């Protein structure tokens, strides 16, 4: 594996974790949203779908060695709505309350979202660290070549 491929893998991980962090932030920001912009009901929790993706161009596959054949990065394939039922809370004075006085809130667990956020932050930091290591190796290789 060359240094640029290692940087591509690290940057794909950073990009995916950034999207995950943005989605978690969006979920936390809408934890009490009972009506969306189009007025269809409460906010629906989002999740990020990730998939492995090859980091090489088709031509470079012909030039690979046995050690380089299974290298893959990560990409975001999309956001999906969570299918958890809404959390019903009794608030008869709320403008979005139903006839029985219950308001539908998104079922977003703050502890779960914060645990996901910590995991995403650690993954982002690991990808950033790997890119930093590759940059240091590249610099050392240039120093050796002088």
Coordinates of C-alpha atoms in Angstrom, one line a residue:
X1 CA 0.0 0.0 0.0
X2 CA 1.3 3.4 -0.9
X3 CA 1.1 6.5 1.3
X4 CA -1.7 8.2 -0.8
X5 CA -3.9 5.1 -0.5
X6 CA -3.5 5.2 3.3
X7 CA -4.5 8.9 3.3
X8 CA -7.5 8.1 1.1
X9 CA -8.6 5.4 3.6
X10 CA -8.2 7.8 6.6
X11 CA -10.0 10.6 4.9
X12 CA -12.9 8.4 3.9
X13 CA -13.3 7.5 7.5
X14 CA -13.1 11.1 8.6
X15 CA -15.8 12.1 6.1
X16 CA -18.1 9.3 7.2
X17 CA -17.7 10.1 10.9
X18 CA -18.3 13.8 10.2
X19 CA -21.6 12.8 8.6
X20 CA -22.4 10.6 11.6
X21 CA -21.7 13.5 14.0
X22 CA -23.9 15.9 12.0
X23 CA -26.7 13.3 12.1
X24 CA -26.4 12.8 15.9
X25 CA -26.4 16.5 16.4
X26 CA -29.5 16.8 14.3
X27 CA -31.2 14.1 16.4
X28 CA -30.3 15.8 19.6
X29 CA -31.4 19.2 18.4
X30 CA -34.8 17.8 17.5
X31 CA -35.5 15.8 20.6
X32 CA -38.5 17.9 21.5
X33 CA -39.8 18.6 18.0
X34 CA -43.4 17.8 17.7
X35 CA -44.1 19.2 14.3
X36 CA -41.8 19.2 11.3
X37 CA -41.6 22.0 8.7
X38 CA -44.1 20.3 6.4
X39 CA -46.4 19.7 9.4
X40 CA -46.6 15.9 9.1
X41 CA -45.9 15.1 12.7
X42 CA -42.9 14.8 15.1
X43 CA -39.3 14.6 14.0
X44 CA -38.2 11.1 13.0
X45 CA -34.8 10.0 14.3
X46 CA -32.2 9.5 11.6
X47 CA -29.4 6.9 11.3
X48 CA -26.4 6.8 8.9
X49 CA -25.9 3.9 6.6
X50 CA -22.2 3.1 5.9
X51 CA -20.6 0.8 3.4
X52 CA -17.1 -0.2 2.5
X53 CA -15.8 1.0 -0.8
X54 CA -12.7 0.3 -2.8
X55 CA -10.1 3.1 -2.7
X56 CA -8.3 2.2 -6.0
X57 CA -9.1 3.2 -9.5
X58 CA -10.0 0.3 -11.9
X59 CA -6.6 0.5 -13.7
X60 CA -4.6 0.3 -10.5
X61 CA -6.3 -3.0 -9.6
X62 CA -4.1 -4.6 -12.4
X63 CA -1.0 -3.3 -10.7
X64 CA -1.8 -4.5 -7.2
X65 CA 0.3 -6.9 -5.2
X66 CA -1.1 -9.6 -3.0
X67 CA -0.9 -7.4 0.0
X68 CA -2.9 -4.6 -1.6
X69 CA -5.9 -6.4 -2.9
X70 CA -8.4 -6.0 -0.1
X71 CA -8.0 -2.4 0.8
X72 CA -11.2 -0.5 1.3
X73 CA -12.4 2.8 2.7
X74 CA -15.9 3.8 3.9
X75 CA -18.6 5.8 2.3
X76 CA -22.0 7.1 3.4
X77 CA -24.8 5.4 1.4
X78 CA -27.6 7.5 2.9
X79 CA -29.7 8.5 5.9
X80 CA -32.5 6.3 7.0
X81 CA -35.5 7.1 9.2
X82 CA -35.7 5.1 12.4
X83 CA -38.9 3.1 12.8
X84 CA -39.2 3.4 16.6
X85 CA -42.7 4.4 17.7
X86 CA -43.1 7.9 19.0
X87 CA -43.0 8.6 22.8
X88 CA -46.4 9.7 24.0
X89 CA -46.4 12.2 26.9
X90 CA -49.5 13.6 28.6
X91 CA -49.6 17.4 28.1
X92 CA -53.2 18.5 27.6
X93 CA -52.3 22.2 27.1
X94 CA -49.8 21.6 24.3
X95 CA -50.9 22.8 20.9
X96 CA -50.0 19.5 19.3
X97 CA -51.8 17.3 21.9
X98 CA -54.3 14.8 20.5
X99 CA -57.9 14.5 21.8
X100 CA -56.7 12.5 24.8
X101 CA -54.2 15.2 25.8
X102 CA -51.1 13.2 24.7
X103 CA -48.3 14.7 22.6
X104 CA -46.1 12.6 20.3
X105 CA -42.4 13.2 20.7
X106 CA -39.5 11.5 18.8
X107 CA -38.1 8.5 20.7
X108 CA -34.6 9.8 21.0
X109 CA -32.5 8.5 23.9
X110 CA -29.9 11.1 24.9
X111 CA -27.6 8.5 26.5
X112 CA -27.6 6.4 23.3
X113 CA -27.0 9.5 21.1
X114 CA -24.1 10.6 23.4
X115 CA -22.5 7.2 23.3
X116 CA -22.8 7.2 19.5
X117 CA -21.2 10.7 19.5
X118 CA -18.3 9.5 21.6
X119 CA -17.7 6.5 19.3
X120 CA -17.9 8.8 16.3
X121 CA -15.4 11.2 17.8
X122 CA -13.0 8.4 18.7
X123 CA -13.2 7.0 15.2
X124 CA -12.7 10.5 13.7
X125 CA -9.6 11.0 15.9
X126 CA -8.2 7.6 14.9
X127 CA -8.6 8.4 11.2
X128 CA -7.0 11.8 11.8
X129 CA -4.1 10.1 13.7
X130 CA -3.5 7.7 10.8
X131 CA -3.4 10.5 8.3
X132 CA -0.9 12.3 10.6
X133 CA 1.2 9.2 10.8
X134 CA 1.2 8.9 7.0
X135 CA 2.3 12.5 6.7
X136 CA 5.2 11.9 9.1
X137 CA 6.2 8.8 7.1
X138 CA 6.1 10.8 3.9
X139 CA 8.2 13.6 5.4
X140 CA 10.8 11.0 6.7
X141 CA 10.9 9.4 3.3
X142 CA 11.7 12.8 1.7
X143 CA 14.4 13.5 4.3
X144 CA 16.0 10.1 3.5
X145 CA 16.0 11.0 -0.2
X146 CA 17.9 14.2 0.4

